[in-house]
Coordinates of C-alpha atoms and ligand atoms in Angstrom, one line a residue:
M23 CA -145.5 89.4 -76.3
K24 CA -141.8 89.5 -76.1
Q25 CA -141.8 87.5 -72.9
T26 CA -144.2 84.9 -74.3
L27 CA -142.0 84.4 -77.4
E28 CA -138.9 84.1 -75.3
Q29 CA -140.7 81.6 -73.0
I30 CA -141.8 79.6 -76.1
K31 CA -138.2 79.5 -77.3
K32 CA -137.0 78.3 -74.0
D33 CA -139.8 75.6 -73.7
F34 CA -139.0 74.5 -77.2
N35 CA -135.3 74.2 -76.6
L36 CA -136.0 72.2 -73.5
E37 CA -138.4 69.8 -75.2
L38 CA -136.1 69.4 -78.2
G39 CA -133.5 67.9 -75.9
N40 CA -136.0 65.1 -75.1
V41 CA -136.8 64.2 -78.8
K42 CA -135.5 60.7 -79.4
T43 CA -137.6 59.5 -82.4
L44 CA -139.0 60.8 -85.6
S45 CA -142.5 60.7 -84.1
D46 CA -141.3 62.7 -81.0
A47 CA -140.1 65.3 -83.5
E48 CA -143.4 65.4 -85.4
N49 CA -145.3 65.8 -82.1
L50 CA -143.1 68.7 -81.2
R51 CA -143.7 70.3 -84.6
V52 CA -147.4 70.1 -84.1
K53 CA -147.1 71.4 -80.5
F54 CA -145.3 74.6 -81.7
L55 CA -146.0 75.1 -85.4
G56 CA -149.3 73.2 -85.8
K57 CA -152.7 74.9 -86.3
K58 CA -153.2 75.0 -82.5
G59 CA -149.5 75.3 -81.8
A60 CA -147.9 77.7 -79.4
I61 CA -146.3 79.9 -82.1
T62 CA -149.5 79.9 -84.2
A63 CA -151.4 81.0 -81.1
V64 CA -149.1 84.0 -80.5
M65 CA -149.5 85.4 -84.0
P66 CA -152.9 87.2 -83.4
M67 CA -151.2 89.1 -80.5
L68 CA -149.2 91.0 -83.1
R69 CA -152.3 93.0 -83.9
D70 CA -152.5 94.4 -80.4
V71 CA -148.8 95.4 -80.2
P72 CA -148.3 99.2 -80.2
A73 CA -147.2 100.4 -83.6
E74 CA -143.7 101.4 -82.7
Q75 CA -143.0 97.8 -81.4
K76 CA -144.7 96.0 -84.3
R77 CA -141.6 95.7 -86.4
E78 CA -139.4 94.4 -83.5
M79 CA -142.1 91.9 -82.4
G80 CA -142.7 90.8 -86.0
M81 CA -139.0 90.1 -86.4
L82 CA -138.8 88.3 -83.0
L83 CA -141.8 86.2 -84.0
N84 CA -140.2 85.2 -87.3
E85 CA -136.9 84.5 -85.6
V86 CA -138.5 82.1 -83.0
K87 CA -140.6 80.5 -85.7
N88 CA -137.5 80.0 -87.9
H89 CA -135.5 78.7 -85.0
V90 CA -138.2 76.1 -84.2
Q91 CA -138.5 75.1 -87.8
N92 CA -134.7 74.9 -88.5
S93 CA -134.0 73.1 -85.2
L94 CA -136.7 70.5 -86.0
D95 CA -135.3 70.0 -89.6
E96 CA -131.8 69.5 -88.2
K97 CA -133.1 67.1 -85.5
I98 CA -135.0 65.0 -88.1
K99 CA -131.9 64.8 -90.3
Q100 CA -129.9 63.6 -87.3
L101 CA -132.6 61.0 -86.4
N102 CA -132.7 59.7 -90.0
E103 CA -128.9 59.3 -90.1
Q104 CA -129.0 57.7 -86.7
E105 CA -131.6 55.2 -87.9
I106 CA -129.4 54.2 -90.9
E107 CA -126.4 53.9 -88.6
N108 CA -128.4 51.7 -86.2
Q109 CA -129.5 49.4 -89.0
I110 CA -125.9 49.1 -90.2
N111 CA -124.7 48.2 -86.7
S112 CA -127.7 46.0 -85.7
A113 CA -128.2 42.3 -86.2
E114 CA -130.2 43.2 -89.3
K115 CA -127.0 43.2 -91.3
I116 CA -127.0 42.1 -94.9
D117 CA -124.1 39.8 -95.6
I118 CA -123.4 40.2 -99.3
T119 CA -121.1 37.2 -99.2
M120 CA -123.8 34.8 -98.0
P121 CA -125.1 32.5 -100.7
V122 CA -128.7 33.3 -101.4
N123 CA -131.0 30.5 -102.6
L124 CA -133.6 32.3 -104.6
G125 CA -135.1 29.0 -105.6
V126 CA -135.0 29.9 -109.3
G127 CA -133.7 26.6 -110.5
S128 CA -131.0 24.1 -110.4
L129 CA -128.7 22.1 -112.6
H130 CA -130.1 19.1 -114.3
P131 CA -129.1 15.9 -112.5
R132 CA -127.2 14.7 -115.6
T133 CA -125.2 18.0 -115.5
I134 CA -124.4 17.6 -111.8
I135 CA -123.1 14.1 -112.2
Q136 CA -121.3 14.8 -115.4
K137 CA -119.4 17.6 -113.6
E138 CA -118.6 15.1 -110.8
V139 CA -117.3 12.4 -113.1
E140 CA -115.3 15.0 -115.1
D141 CA -113.7 16.3 -111.9
V142 CA -112.7 12.8 -110.9
F143 CA -111.0 12.2 -114.3
I144 CA -109.3 15.6 -114.2
S145 CA -107.9 14.8 -110.8
M146 CA -106.3 11.7 -112.5
G147 CA -104.7 13.8 -115.2
F148 CA -107.3 13.5 -117.9
V149 CA -108.3 16.2 -120.3
V150 CA -112.0 16.7 -121.0
D151 CA -112.7 17.1 -124.7
T152 CA -115.9 16.7 -126.8
G153 CA -117.2 15.3 -130.0
N154 CA -119.6 16.4 -132.7
E155 CA -123.3 15.4 -132.7
V156 CA -123.4 15.2 -136.4
E157 CA -120.6 13.0 -137.6
T158 CA -119.3 11.6 -140.8
E159 CA -120.0 7.9 -141.6
F160 CA -116.2 7.4 -141.5
N161 CA -115.7 8.7 -138.0
N162 CA -118.8 7.0 -136.5
F163 CA -118.1 3.6 -138.1
D164 CA -115.1 3.0 -140.3
A165 CA -112.5 4.8 -138.1
V166 CA -113.5 2.6 -135.2
N167 CA -113.1 -0.6 -137.3
V168 CA -116.8 -1.0 -138.3
P169 CA -116.7 -1.1 -142.1
S170 CA -120.0 -1.0 -144.0
S171 CA -120.3 -4.7 -144.3
H172 CA -119.8 -5.2 -140.5
P173 CA -122.8 -6.6 -138.6
A174 CA -122.1 -4.3 -135.7
R175 CA -123.6 -1.5 -137.8
D176 CA -127.0 -3.1 -137.5
V177 CA -126.9 -3.1 -133.7
Q178 CA -126.7 0.7 -133.7
D179 CA -130.0 1.7 -135.4
T180 CA -128.7 4.9 -136.9
F181 CA -130.3 8.2 -137.8
W182 CA -128.9 8.9 -141.3
L183 CA -129.0 12.4 -142.7
T184 CA -129.7 13.0 -146.3
N185 CA -126.1 14.2 -147.0
G186 CA -124.8 10.8 -145.8
E187 CA -123.7 12.0 -142.4
V188 CA -125.2 10.5 -139.1
L189 CA -126.3 11.7 -135.7
K190 CA -123.5 10.0 -133.8
T191 CA -124.5 6.7 -132.4
H192 CA -121.8 6.6 -129.8
T193 CA -119.1 8.8 -128.3
S194 CA -116.6 6.4 -130.0
A195 CA -117.3 8.5 -133.1
A196 CA -114.9 11.0 -131.7
Q197 CA -112.0 8.5 -131.1
N198 CA -110.3 9.1 -134.5
R199 CA -110.3 12.9 -134.1
I200 CA -109.2 12.7 -130.4
L201 CA -106.4 10.1 -131.1
K202 CA -105.1 12.3 -133.9
K203 CA -105.3 15.4 -131.7
Y204 CA -103.6 14.0 -128.6
G205 CA -101.4 11.3 -130.3
T206 CA -99.2 9.0 -128.4
N207 CA -99.7 10.6 -125.0
A208 CA -103.5 10.7 -124.8
R209 CA -105.4 10.6 -121.6
V210 CA -108.7 12.1 -122.6
I211 CA -112.4 11.8 -121.8
F212 CA -115.1 13.0 -124.2
P213 CA -118.7 13.1 -122.9
G214 CA -121.5 13.5 -125.3
R215 CA -125.0 13.1 -126.5
C216 CA -125.7 10.1 -128.7
F217 CA -128.7 9.1 -130.9
R218 CA -130.1 5.8 -132.0
N219 CA -133.4 4.9 -133.5
E220 CA -134.5 3.0 -130.3
A221 CA -138.0 1.9 -129.4
V222 CA -138.3 4.2 -126.3
D223 CA -139.2 2.7 -123.0
A224 CA -138.2 3.0 -119.4
G225 CA -134.8 1.6 -120.1
H226 CA -134.1 3.0 -123.6
E227 CA -134.0 6.4 -125.2
N228 CA -133.3 7.6 -128.7
T229 CA -131.2 10.4 -127.2
F230 CA -128.8 9.4 -124.5
F231 CA -125.4 10.3 -122.9
Q232 CA -122.2 8.5 -122.8
I233 CA -118.8 9.4 -121.4
E234 CA -115.9 7.8 -123.3
G235 CA -112.2 7.8 -122.5
V236 CA -108.9 6.8 -124.1
I237 CA -105.4 6.3 -122.8
V238 CA -102.5 5.9 -125.2
N239 CA -98.9 5.5 -124.4
E240 CA -96.1 2.9 -124.5
N241 CA -97.1 -0.2 -122.5
V242 CA -100.7 0.7 -121.7
S243 CA -102.3 -2.5 -120.4
V244 CA -105.5 -3.9 -119.0
A245 CA -104.1 -3.2 -115.6
N246 CA -104.2 0.5 -116.3
L247 CA -107.7 0.2 -117.5
I248 CA -108.8 -1.6 -114.3
Y249 CA -107.0 0.9 -112.1
F250 CA -108.5 4.0 -113.6
M251 CA -112.0 2.6 -113.8
K252 CA -111.9 1.3 -110.2
E253 CA -110.6 4.7 -109.0
M254 CA -113.2 6.6 -110.9
L255 CA -116.1 4.4 -109.8
S256 CA -114.9 4.5 -106.2
K257 CA -114.9 8.3 -106.2
V258 CA -118.2 8.5 -108.0
F259 CA -119.9 6.1 -105.5
K260 CA -118.0 7.6 -102.6
K261 CA -116.8 4.2 -101.4
E262 CA -114.2 1.7 -102.4
V263 CA -115.9 -0.5 -105.0
E264 CA -115.1 -3.9 -106.4
V265 CA -115.0 -4.3 -110.2
R266 CA -114.9 -7.4 -112.4
L267 CA -114.2 -7.9 -116.1
R268 CA -116.2 -10.2 -118.3
P269 CA -115.3 -10.9 -121.9
G270 CA -117.2 -8.7 -124.4
F271 CA -117.1 -7.8 -128.0
F272 CA -116.6 -4.5 -129.7
P273 CA -115.0 -4.1 -133.1
F274 CA -112.8 -1.2 -131.9
T275 CA -111.2 -3.1 -129.0
E276 CA -109.2 -6.3 -128.7
P277 CA -109.6 -7.8 -126.2
S278 CA -113.0 -6.3 -125.3
F279 CA -114.6 -6.4 -121.9
E280 CA -117.7 -5.5 -119.9
M281 CA -116.8 -4.0 -116.6
D282 CA -119.2 -4.5 -113.8
V283 CA -119.2 -2.8 -110.4
K284 CA -120.3 -4.7 -107.3
C285 CA -123.6 -3.1 -106.3
P286 CA -122.7 -0.2 -104.0
F287 CA -126.2 -0.3 -102.5
C288 CA -126.4 -3.9 -101.3
G289 CA -122.7 -4.8 -101.3
G290 CA -123.4 -7.7 -103.8
K291 CA -126.2 -9.4 -101.9
G292 CA -128.8 -8.4 -104.6
C293 CA -131.3 -5.6 -104.5
P294 CA -133.7 -3.9 -106.9
T295 CA -130.9 -1.5 -108.2
C296 CA -128.7 -4.4 -109.4
G297 CA -131.6 -6.5 -110.4
G298 CA -130.8 -9.0 -107.7
S299 CA -127.5 -10.0 -109.3
G300 CA -125.2 -8.1 -107.0
W301 CA -123.4 -6.5 -110.0
I302 CA -124.1 -3.5 -112.2
E303 CA -122.9 -3.5 -115.8
L304 CA -121.5 0.0 -116.3
C305 CA -118.4 0.2 -118.4
P306 CA -117.8 -1.4 -121.8
C307 CA -114.1 -1.3 -122.4
G308 CA -111.0 -2.9 -123.9
M309 CA -107.6 -2.4 -125.5
I310 CA -107.8 -0.2 -128.5
H311 CA -107.7 -2.3 -131.7
P312 CA -104.5 -1.8 -133.7
N313 CA -106.6 -0.9 -136.7
V314 CA -108.1 2.0 -134.8
L315 CA -104.7 3.3 -133.7
K316 CA -103.3 2.9 -137.2
M317 CA -106.3 4.9 -138.7
A318 CA -105.3 7.7 -136.4
G319 CA -101.7 7.6 -137.5
I320 CA -100.4 5.9 -134.3
D321 CA -97.8 3.2 -134.6
S322 CA -99.5 0.2 -133.0
N323 CA -96.3 -1.8 -132.7
K324 CA -94.8 0.8 -130.4
Y325 CA -97.9 2.2 -128.7
S326 CA -100.9 0.6 -127.1
G327 CA -104.1 2.1 -125.7
C328 CA -107.2 1.3 -123.7
A329 CA -110.7 2.8 -124.2
F330 CA -113.8 2.7 -122.1
G331 CA -117.4 3.9 -122.4
L332 CA -119.6 4.8 -119.5
G333 CA -123.4 4.3 -119.8
F334 CA -123.9 7.7 -118.4
D335 CA -127.7 7.9 -118.2
R336 CA -127.6 4.6 -116.4
L337 CA -125.1 6.0 -113.9
V338 CA -127.3 9.0 -113.3
M339 CA -130.3 6.8 -112.8
I340 CA -128.5 4.6 -110.3
K341 CA -127.1 7.6 -108.4
S342 CA -130.4 9.5 -108.4
G343 CA -132.8 6.6 -107.8
L344 CA -134.7 7.2 -111.0
N345 CA -136.1 4.2 -112.7
D346 CA -137.2 5.7 -116.0
I347 CA -134.6 7.0 -118.4
R348 CA -137.3 9.1 -120.2
V349 CA -137.5 11.4 -117.2
L350 CA -134.0 12.7 -117.9
N351 CA -135.0 14.1 -121.3
S352 CA -138.5 15.2 -120.3
G353 CA -137.9 18.5 -118.6
N354 CA -140.4 17.4 -116.0
L355 CA -139.6 19.7 -113.1
K356 CA -141.8 17.9 -110.7
I357 CA -139.6 14.8 -110.9
L358 CA -136.3 16.5 -111.6
K359 CA -136.5 19.2 -109.0
P360 CA -136.6 17.1 -105.8
F361 CA -133.9 14.9 -107.3
K362 CA -131.5 13.8 -104.6
L363 CA -128.3 11.8 -104.9
N364 CA -128.5 8.5 -103.2
I365 CA -124.9 8.3 -102.6
Ligands
DAH401 N1 -119.2 2.6 -128.3 C1 -119.7 1.6 -127.5 C2 -121.2 1.6 -127.5 O1 -121.8 2.6 -127.7 C3 -119.3 1.6 -126.1 C4 -117.8 1.4 -125.9 C5 -117.4 0.0 -125.8 C6 -116.9 2.3 -125.9 C7 -116.0 -0.3 -125.6 C8 -115.5 2.0 -125.7 C9 -115.1 0.7 -125.6 O2 -114.6 3.0 -125.7 O3 -113.8 0.5 -125.4 O4 -121.8 0.6 -127.4

């Protein structure tokens, strides 16, 4: 029996050297320790061993059995560690710095383009501020030179609150606060949501976005206005654009203009985006009316300023190829998700 056990140990040690995988190890365990394994088969022989050798043989049997068991455990541990090591070193690496697109959502097109426009203005030294959605009648109208008798009030069909305040009808409602805050060295844009009691259709919404800006300093002129608008529009449309000014009217600017951009899609030949005219009306603007400066405590004899609005939803629609403004407020993921920028 002693010889058999020593042979088993030798055989096992030899075969252990060939174990390369976890399944090799399992096969070896079955071969030696399994129900029909070599060690299991030796056990009944103990019965026939003479009494004086029983103790010694019993101990030897245990020793071989423990040796096999412990060696296999150690081997399995090594193989597991090896496996982890291999995974770490293999092509199956996980790069934690890699951006992972889980497809859980995306920014709203309006947010994407708002960020883009803001970045352009920031690069030109502008500060981004904001306005309130609920405004006083004074800020929304009087402070921008629209007293209660002024016909311009009728154009902006207003949601009045029972306390006399309004849902701001335009971002210009923040002008007075902004001019007071930044004073005679203002270069500020203030995007925001506006509200008007519009009959809603593909081109009109009761809730819409504008981006407004003001520049105040000594000697601010129409040339500054044109420069900044042209720069901004060129960056937004990612090509050098042409702009033109037409006379306009706004109570808070004098003179007032409508700034058009030559259609960046057809280059002015006329296409569906520009309605065939070759030009897209995008930025109402002008030189800030002296009354507006005065109401913000700015000396209009010494300082001048220009202001501009940006029909922001319109810009988003042009850039995204959407032709129905209602989609932007709809939360309709089917339409918004595959949204791609045309330029
Ligand atoms: N507040 C005007 C509107 O909603 C847009 C506007 C026009 C803003 C001229 C301006 C501006 O700053 O100078 O119709």
